[in-house]
Short mmCIF file of C-alpha atoms and ligand atoms in Angstrom, two decimals:
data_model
loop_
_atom_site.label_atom_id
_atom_site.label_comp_id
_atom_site.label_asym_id
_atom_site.label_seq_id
_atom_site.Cartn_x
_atom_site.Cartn_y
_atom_site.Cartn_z
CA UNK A 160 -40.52 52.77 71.24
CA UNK A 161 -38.44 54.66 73.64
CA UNK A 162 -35.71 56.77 72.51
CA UNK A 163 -33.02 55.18 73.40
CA UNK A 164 -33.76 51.92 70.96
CA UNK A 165 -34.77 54.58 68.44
CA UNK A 166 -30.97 55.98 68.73
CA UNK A 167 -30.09 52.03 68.29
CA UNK A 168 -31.94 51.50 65.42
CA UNK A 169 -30.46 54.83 64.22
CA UNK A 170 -26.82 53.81 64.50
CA UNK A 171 -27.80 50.21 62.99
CA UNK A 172 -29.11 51.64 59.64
CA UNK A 173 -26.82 54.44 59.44
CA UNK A 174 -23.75 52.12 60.35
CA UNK A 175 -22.93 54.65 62.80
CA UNK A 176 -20.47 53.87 65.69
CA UNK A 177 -22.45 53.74 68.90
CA UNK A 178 -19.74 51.79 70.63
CA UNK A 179 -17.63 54.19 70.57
CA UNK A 180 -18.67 55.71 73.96
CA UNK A 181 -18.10 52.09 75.65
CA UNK A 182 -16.41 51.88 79.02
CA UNK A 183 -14.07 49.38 77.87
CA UNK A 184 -12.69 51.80 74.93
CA UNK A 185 -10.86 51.56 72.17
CA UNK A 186 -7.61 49.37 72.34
CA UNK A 187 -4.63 51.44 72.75
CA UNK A 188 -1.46 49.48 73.28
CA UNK A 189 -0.49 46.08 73.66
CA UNK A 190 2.78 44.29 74.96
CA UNK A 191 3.70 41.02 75.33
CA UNK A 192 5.70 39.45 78.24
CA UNK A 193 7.52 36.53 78.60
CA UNK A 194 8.25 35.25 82.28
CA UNK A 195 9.69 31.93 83.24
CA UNK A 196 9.55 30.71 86.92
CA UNK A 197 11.80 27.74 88.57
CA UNK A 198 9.42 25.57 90.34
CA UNK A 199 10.82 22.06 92.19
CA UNK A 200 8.56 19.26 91.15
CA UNK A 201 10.35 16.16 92.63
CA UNK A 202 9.68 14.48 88.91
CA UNK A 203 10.77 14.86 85.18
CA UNK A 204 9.37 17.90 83.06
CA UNK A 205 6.64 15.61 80.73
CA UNK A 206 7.50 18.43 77.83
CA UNK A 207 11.29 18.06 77.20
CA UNK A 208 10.91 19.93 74.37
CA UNK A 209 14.74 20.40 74.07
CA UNK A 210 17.79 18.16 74.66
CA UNK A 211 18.05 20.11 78.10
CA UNK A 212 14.98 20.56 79.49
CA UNK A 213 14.78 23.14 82.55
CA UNK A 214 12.63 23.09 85.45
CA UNK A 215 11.37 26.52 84.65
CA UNK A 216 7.85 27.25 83.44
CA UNK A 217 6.45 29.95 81.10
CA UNK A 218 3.62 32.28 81.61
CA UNK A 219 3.33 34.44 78.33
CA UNK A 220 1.66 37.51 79.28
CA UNK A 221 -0.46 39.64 76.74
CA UNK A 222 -0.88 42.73 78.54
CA UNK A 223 -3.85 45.21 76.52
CA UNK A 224 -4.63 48.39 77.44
CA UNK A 225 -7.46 50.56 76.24
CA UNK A 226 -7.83 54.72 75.62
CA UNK A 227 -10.16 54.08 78.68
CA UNK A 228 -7.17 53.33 81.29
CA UNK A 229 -8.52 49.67 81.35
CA UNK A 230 -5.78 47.16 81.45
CA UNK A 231 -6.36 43.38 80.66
CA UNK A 232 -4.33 40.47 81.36
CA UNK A 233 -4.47 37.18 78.74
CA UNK A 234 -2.18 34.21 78.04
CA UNK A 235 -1.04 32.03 75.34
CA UNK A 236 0.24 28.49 75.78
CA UNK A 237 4.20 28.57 76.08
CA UNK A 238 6.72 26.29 76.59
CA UNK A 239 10.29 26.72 77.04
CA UNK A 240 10.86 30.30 76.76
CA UNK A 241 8.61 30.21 73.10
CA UNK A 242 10.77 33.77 71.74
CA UNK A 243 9.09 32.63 67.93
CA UNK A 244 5.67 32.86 69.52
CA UNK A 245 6.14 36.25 70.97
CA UNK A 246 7.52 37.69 67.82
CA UNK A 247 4.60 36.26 66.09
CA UNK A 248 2.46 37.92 68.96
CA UNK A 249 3.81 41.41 68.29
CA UNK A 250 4.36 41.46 64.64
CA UNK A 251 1.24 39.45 63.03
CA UNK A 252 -1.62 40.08 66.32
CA UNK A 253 -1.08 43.64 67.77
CA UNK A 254 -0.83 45.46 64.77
CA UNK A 255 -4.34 44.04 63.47
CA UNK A 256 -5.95 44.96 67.31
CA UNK A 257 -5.03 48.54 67.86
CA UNK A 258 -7.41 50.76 67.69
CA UNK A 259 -10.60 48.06 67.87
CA UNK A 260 -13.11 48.62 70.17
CA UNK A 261 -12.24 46.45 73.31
CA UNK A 262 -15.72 45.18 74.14
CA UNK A 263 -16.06 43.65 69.81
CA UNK A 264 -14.42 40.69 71.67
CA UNK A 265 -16.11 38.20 69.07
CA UNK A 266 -15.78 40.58 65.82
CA UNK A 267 -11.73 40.76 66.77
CA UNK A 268 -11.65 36.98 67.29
CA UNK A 269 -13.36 36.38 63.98
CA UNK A 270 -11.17 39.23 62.03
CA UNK A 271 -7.73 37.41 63.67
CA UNK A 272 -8.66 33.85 62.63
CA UNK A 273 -10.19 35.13 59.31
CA UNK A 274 -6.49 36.85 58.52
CA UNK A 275 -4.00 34.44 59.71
CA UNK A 276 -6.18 31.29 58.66
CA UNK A 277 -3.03 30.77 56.85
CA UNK A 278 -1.07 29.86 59.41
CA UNK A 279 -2.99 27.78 61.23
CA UNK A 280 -5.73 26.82 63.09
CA UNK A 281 -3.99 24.69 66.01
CA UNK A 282 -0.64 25.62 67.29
CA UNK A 283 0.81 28.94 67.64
CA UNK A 284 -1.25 31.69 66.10
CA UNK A 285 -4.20 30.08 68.05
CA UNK A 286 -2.09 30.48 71.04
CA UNK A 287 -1.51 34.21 70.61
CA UNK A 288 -5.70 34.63 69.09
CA UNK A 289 -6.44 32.75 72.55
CA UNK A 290 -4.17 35.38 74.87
CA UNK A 291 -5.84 38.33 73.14
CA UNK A 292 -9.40 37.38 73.35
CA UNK A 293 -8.88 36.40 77.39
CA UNK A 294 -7.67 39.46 77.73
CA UNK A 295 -10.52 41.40 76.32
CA UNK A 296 -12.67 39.39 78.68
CA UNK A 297 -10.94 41.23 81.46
CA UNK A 298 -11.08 44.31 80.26
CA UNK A 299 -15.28 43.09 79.63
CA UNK A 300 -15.21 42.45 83.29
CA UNK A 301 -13.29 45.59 84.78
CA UNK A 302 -15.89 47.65 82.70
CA UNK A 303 -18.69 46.22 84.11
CA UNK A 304 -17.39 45.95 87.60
CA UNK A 305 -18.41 42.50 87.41
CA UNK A 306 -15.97 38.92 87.56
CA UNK A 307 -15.73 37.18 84.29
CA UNK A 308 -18.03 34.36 85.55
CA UNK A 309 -21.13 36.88 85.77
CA UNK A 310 -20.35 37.90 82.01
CA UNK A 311 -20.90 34.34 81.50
CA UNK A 312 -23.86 32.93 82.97
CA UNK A 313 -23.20 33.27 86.36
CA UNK A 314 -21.96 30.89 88.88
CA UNK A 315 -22.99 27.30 89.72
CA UNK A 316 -20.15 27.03 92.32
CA UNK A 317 -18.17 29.45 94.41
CA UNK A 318 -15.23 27.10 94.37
CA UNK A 319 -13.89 24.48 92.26
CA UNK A 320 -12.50 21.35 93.07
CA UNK A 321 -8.56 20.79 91.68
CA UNK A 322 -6.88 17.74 90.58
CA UNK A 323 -3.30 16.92 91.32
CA UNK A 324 -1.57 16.25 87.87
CA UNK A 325 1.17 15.03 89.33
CA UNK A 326 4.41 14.50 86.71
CA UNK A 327 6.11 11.91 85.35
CA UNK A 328 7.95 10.23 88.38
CA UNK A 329 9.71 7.15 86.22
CA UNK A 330 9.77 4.99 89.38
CA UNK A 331 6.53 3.10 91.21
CA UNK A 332 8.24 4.83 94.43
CA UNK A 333 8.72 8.35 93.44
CA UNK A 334 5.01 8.43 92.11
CA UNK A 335 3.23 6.71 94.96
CA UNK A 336 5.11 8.86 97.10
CA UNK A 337 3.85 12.03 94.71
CA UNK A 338 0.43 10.64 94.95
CA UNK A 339 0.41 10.40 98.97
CA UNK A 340 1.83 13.56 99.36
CA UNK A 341 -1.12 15.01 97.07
CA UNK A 342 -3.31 13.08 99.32
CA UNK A 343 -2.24 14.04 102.51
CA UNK A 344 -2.76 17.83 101.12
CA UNK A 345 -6.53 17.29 100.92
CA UNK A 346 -6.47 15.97 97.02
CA UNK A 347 -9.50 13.66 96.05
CA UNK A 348 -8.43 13.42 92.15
CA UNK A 349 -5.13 12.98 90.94
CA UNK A 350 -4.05 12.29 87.32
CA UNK A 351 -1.16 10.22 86.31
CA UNK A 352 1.84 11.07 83.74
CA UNK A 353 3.66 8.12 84.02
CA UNK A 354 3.21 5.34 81.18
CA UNK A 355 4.39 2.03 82.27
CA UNK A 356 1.89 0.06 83.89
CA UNK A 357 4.01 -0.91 87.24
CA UNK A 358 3.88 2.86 88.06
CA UNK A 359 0.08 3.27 87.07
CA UNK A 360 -0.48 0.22 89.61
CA UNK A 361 1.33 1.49 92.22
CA UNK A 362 -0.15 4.36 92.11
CA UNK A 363 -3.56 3.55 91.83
CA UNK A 364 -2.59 1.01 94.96
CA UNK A 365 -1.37 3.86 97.06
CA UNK A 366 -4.53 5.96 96.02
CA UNK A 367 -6.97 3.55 97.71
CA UNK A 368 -10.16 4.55 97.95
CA UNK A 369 -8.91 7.90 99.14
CA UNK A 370 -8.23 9.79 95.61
CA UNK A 371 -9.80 8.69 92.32
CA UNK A 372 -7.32 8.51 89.31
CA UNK A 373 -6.78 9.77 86.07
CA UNK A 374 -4.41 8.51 83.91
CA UNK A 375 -2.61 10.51 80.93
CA UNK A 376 -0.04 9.80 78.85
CA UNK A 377 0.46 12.59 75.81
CA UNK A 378 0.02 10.14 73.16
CA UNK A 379 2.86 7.72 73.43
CA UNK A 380 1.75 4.96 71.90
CA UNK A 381 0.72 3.31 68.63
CA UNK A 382 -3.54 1.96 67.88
CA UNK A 383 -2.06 -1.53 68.56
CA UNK A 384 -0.16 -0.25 71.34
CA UNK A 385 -2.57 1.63 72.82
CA UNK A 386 -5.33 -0.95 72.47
CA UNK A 387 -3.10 -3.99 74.65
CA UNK A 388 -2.53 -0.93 77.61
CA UNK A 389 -5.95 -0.03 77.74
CA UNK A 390 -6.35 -3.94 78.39
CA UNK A 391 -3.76 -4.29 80.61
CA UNK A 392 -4.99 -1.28 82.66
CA UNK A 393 -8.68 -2.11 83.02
CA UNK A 394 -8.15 -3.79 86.15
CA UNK A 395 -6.86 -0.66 87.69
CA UNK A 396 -10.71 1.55 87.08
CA UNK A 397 -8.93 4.58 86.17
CA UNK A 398 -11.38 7.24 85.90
CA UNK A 399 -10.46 8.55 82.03
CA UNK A 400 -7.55 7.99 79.80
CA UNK A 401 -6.27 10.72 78.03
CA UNK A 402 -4.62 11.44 74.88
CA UNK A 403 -3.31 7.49 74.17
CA UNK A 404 -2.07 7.60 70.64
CA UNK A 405 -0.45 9.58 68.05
CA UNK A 406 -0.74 11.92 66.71
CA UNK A 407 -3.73 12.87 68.81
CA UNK A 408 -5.91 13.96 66.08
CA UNK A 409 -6.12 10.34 64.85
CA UNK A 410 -10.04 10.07 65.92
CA UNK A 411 -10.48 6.91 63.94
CA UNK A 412 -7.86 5.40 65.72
CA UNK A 413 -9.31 6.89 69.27
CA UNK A 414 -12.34 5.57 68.28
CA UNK A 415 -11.13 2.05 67.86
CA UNK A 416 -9.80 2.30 71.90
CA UNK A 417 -13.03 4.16 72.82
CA UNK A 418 -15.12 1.02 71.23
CA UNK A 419 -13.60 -0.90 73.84
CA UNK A 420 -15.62 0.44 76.10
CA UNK A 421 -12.40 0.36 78.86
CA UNK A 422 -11.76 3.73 79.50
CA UNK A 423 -13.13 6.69 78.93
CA UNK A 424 -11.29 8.76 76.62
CA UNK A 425 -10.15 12.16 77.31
CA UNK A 426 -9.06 14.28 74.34
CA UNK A 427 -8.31 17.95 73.05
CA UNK A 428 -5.65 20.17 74.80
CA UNK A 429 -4.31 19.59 71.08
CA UNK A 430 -7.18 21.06 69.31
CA UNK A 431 -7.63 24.18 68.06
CA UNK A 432 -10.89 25.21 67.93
CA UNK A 433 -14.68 24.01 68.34
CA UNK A 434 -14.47 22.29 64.87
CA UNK A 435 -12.04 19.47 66.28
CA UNK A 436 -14.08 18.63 68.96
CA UNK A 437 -16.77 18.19 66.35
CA UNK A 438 -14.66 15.61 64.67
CA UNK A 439 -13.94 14.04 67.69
CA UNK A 440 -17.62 13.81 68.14
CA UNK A 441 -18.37 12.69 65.02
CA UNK A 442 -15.86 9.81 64.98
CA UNK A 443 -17.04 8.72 68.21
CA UNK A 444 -13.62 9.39 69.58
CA UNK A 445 -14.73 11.02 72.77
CA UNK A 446 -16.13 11.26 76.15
CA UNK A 447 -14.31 14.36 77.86
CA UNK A 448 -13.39 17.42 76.44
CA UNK A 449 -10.07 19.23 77.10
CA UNK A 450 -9.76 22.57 75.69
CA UNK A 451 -7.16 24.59 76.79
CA UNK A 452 -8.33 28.21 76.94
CA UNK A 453 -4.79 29.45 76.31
CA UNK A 454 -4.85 27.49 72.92
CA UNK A 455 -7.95 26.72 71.77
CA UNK A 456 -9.38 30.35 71.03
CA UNK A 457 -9.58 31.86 74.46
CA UNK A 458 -13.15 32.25 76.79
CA UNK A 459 -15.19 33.42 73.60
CA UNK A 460 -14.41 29.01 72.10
CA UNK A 461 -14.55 26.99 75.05
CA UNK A 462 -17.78 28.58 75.94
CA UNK A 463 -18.77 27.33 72.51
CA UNK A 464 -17.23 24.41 73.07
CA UNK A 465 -18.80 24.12 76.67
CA UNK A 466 -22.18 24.44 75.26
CA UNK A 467 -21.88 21.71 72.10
CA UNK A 468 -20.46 19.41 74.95
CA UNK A 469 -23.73 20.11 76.71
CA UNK A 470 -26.19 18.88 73.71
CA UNK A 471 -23.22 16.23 72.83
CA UNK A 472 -23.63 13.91 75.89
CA UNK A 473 -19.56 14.73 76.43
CA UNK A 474 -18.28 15.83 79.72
CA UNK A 475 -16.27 19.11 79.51
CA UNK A 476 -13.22 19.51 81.89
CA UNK A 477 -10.99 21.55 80.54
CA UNK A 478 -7.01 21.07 80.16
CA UNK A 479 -5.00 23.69 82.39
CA UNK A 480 -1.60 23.45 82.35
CA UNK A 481 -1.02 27.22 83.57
CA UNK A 482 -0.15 29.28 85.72
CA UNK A 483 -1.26 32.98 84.42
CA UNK A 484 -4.52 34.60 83.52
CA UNK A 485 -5.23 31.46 81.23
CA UNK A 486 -5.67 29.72 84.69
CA UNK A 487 -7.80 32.54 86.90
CA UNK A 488 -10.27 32.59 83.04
CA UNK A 489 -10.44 28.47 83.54
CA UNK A 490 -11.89 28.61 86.65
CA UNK A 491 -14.20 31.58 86.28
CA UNK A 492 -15.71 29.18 83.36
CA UNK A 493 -15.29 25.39 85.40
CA UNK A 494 -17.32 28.01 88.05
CA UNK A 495 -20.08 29.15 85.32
CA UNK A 496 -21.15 24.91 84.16
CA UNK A 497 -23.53 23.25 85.56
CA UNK A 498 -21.59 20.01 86.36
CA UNK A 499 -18.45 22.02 87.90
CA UNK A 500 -15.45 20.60 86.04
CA UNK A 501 -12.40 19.20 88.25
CA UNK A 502 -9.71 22.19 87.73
CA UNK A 503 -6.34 20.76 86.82
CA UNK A 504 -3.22 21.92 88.27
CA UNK A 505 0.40 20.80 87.83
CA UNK A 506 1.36 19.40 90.76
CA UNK A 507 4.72 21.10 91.78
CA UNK A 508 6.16 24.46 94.13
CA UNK A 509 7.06 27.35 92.17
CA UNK A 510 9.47 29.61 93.26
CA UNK A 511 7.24 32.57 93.11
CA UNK A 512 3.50 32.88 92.72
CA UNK A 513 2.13 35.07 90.58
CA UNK A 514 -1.00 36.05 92.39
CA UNK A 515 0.17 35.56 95.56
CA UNK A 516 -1.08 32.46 97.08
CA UNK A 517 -4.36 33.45 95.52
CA UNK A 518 -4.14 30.42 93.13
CA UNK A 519 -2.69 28.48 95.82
CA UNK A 520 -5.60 25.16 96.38
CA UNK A 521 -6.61 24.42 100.02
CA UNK A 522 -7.86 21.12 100.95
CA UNK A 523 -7.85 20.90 97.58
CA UNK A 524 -10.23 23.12 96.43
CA UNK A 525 -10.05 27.10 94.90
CA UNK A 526 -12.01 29.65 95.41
CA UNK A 527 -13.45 31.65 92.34
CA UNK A 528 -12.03 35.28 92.36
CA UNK A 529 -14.56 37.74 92.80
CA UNK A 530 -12.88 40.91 92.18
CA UNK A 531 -13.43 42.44 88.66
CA UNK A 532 -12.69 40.49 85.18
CA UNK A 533 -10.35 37.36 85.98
CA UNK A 534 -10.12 39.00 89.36
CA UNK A 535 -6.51 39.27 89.77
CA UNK A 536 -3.90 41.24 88.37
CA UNK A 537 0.11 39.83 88.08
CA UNK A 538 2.66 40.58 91.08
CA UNK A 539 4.82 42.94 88.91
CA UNK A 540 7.58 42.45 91.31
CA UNK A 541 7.36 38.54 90.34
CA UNK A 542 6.98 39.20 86.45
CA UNK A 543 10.03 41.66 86.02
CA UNK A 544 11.99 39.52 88.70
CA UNK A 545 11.31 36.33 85.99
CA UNK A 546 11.20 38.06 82.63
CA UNK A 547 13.17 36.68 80.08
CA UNK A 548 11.98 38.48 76.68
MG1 LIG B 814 -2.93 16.06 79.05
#
């Protein structure tokens, strides 16, 4: 036995701290930031979530710093300038975080869901659980010198291919003319928000055999409903349908358009953790999985959820509808799978980029950051030029 693993066995029965000395340290402070950025889309925002819905998007920022000097970057799911969220952020997360040690990225995970099972396991305090623990990864990552994706396996890919998730256009014109566009930029994949058929078609006619096509439309419809579109749109060999019905944990009625055997069905941006996608599973509701790292519990779950997808026979493409660290920690783990899941992007201009043009897909394709832990830090100029809380 050498001495160092005698020291470890030491510390184990002793309880002794041996973390302590860590390069990631011990968390310090933590601040929230909420930034919302006018982007021009050409379409309707798909998540009106108020009678006057902007065209502004939301990156909320959880900024953690440790008593190393380490500074992390994570992001929780927001949507028109979520103010509740934040409060919840600052008043029921950081207080529970200071003073952890920043590499117990699992142990503060578990001790955040554990206290605030409560108040819920999908929605909003997953959202904020989700920003912290992506943040710790980058703080994992700066202290090892390494990119997230070598903390996690390693890479299969140095790039991933993007999809163009184009919005909801309302008019067979304005979306075929959305989907050429995305075409002529080098897209081979692009996913549909529009739900009446005469825009899926034309679509879908525009695409060709150029782009494959997706179709999703956030759970408008009823089982009945649902089960005469996927019908009506077999013709059109979409290549998954997503989130038909709700609400859209209703995996017996899923299951019932699933048994069709039509579409593929594309579910879970609405979960909240590995546990729904073993419902899904189990109700034979599913055949691709879309956790959304900002929501679903962060790197620490979807790699969970990656690997039960694995031994599951379901593909795993995860949902990413953002534009901040929750985005750069998607594709560091599309990068680490072995089938290299399409990376989604909404398909519009922002005003201002947050990593530059970094993020920005060429040919349609991204290349997986390589610098330390999600590999980029925020343009500060952009976040305190777009702050709104
Ligand atoms: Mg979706």
């Amino acid at each position: 036995m050498t001495p160092r693993s005698i020291d470890v066995n030491i510390a184990q029965r002793t309880g002794a701290d041996m973390s302590a000395t860590s390069a990631a340290g011990r968390i310090a402070k933590a601040e929230c930031i909420l930034v919302t950025i006018p982007f021009d889309s050409g379409g309707l925002p798909v998540w009106s979530f108020t009678s006057n819905p902007k065209n502004t998007f939301d990156v909320m920022l959880v900024r953690i710093e440790t008593d190393t000097g380490l500074v992390g970057w994570g992001e929780a799911f927001s949507r028109a300038e979520d103010v509740a969220l934040r409060s919840l952020i600052e008043t029921r997360i950081f207080p529970v975080i200071i003073g952890e040690e920043a590499n117990a990225i699992s142990k503060i995970k578990h001790k955040l869901e554990f206290g605030l099972q409560n108040f819920g396991r999908v929605g909003p305090t997953m959202y904020a659980i989700s920003a912290v623990d992506i943040a710790l990864w980058d703080i994992a990552g700066k202290a090892a010198q390494l990119p997230l994706v070598d903390l996690i396996g390693g890479p299969f890919a140095k790039e991933v291919e993007v999809y163009a998730s184009l919005l909801r256009y309302g008019s067979a014109e304005g979306v075929a003319k959305a989907t050429r566009k995305a075409i002529g930029e080098g897209y081979r994949y692009v996913k549909l928000h529009d739900i009446r058929f005469e825009e899926v078609a034309a679509a879908v006619e525009e695409a060709g055999d150029e782009a494959a096509v997706m179709l999703d439309v956030n759970c408008p419809w009823t089982v009945s409903e649902a089960l005469a579109m996927d019908a009506r749109l077999s013709k059109l060999n979409l290549l998954w349908l997503e989130e038909p019905i709700f609400p859209p944990d209703d995996y017996r009625g899923l299951a019932k358009i699933r048994a069709t055997g039509r579409h593929r069905i594309a579910l879970g941006e609405n979960a909240g953790s590995l546990r729904d996608f073993v419902a899904m599973a189990d109700a034979q509701a599913i055949d691709i999985a879309q956790p959304d790292v900002a929501k679903t519990g962060g790197v620490t779950e979807l790699l969970k959820i990656a690997a039960f997808c694995d031994a599951s026979a379901i593909e795993f493409i995860p949902h990413c509808a953002i534009f901040g660290p929750g985005q750069l920690a998607t594709v560091h783990i599309n990068a680490a799978q072995r089938a290299t899941p399409l990376l989604e992007r909404l398909y519009f201009d922002f005003d201002a980029e947050l990593y530059g043009d970094a993020m920005l897909p060429k040919a349609g394709r991204l290349a997986v950051p390589t610098g330390p832990g999600l590999g980029f830090d925020p343009d500060m100029g952009v976040v305190e030029r777009f702050r709104v809380a």
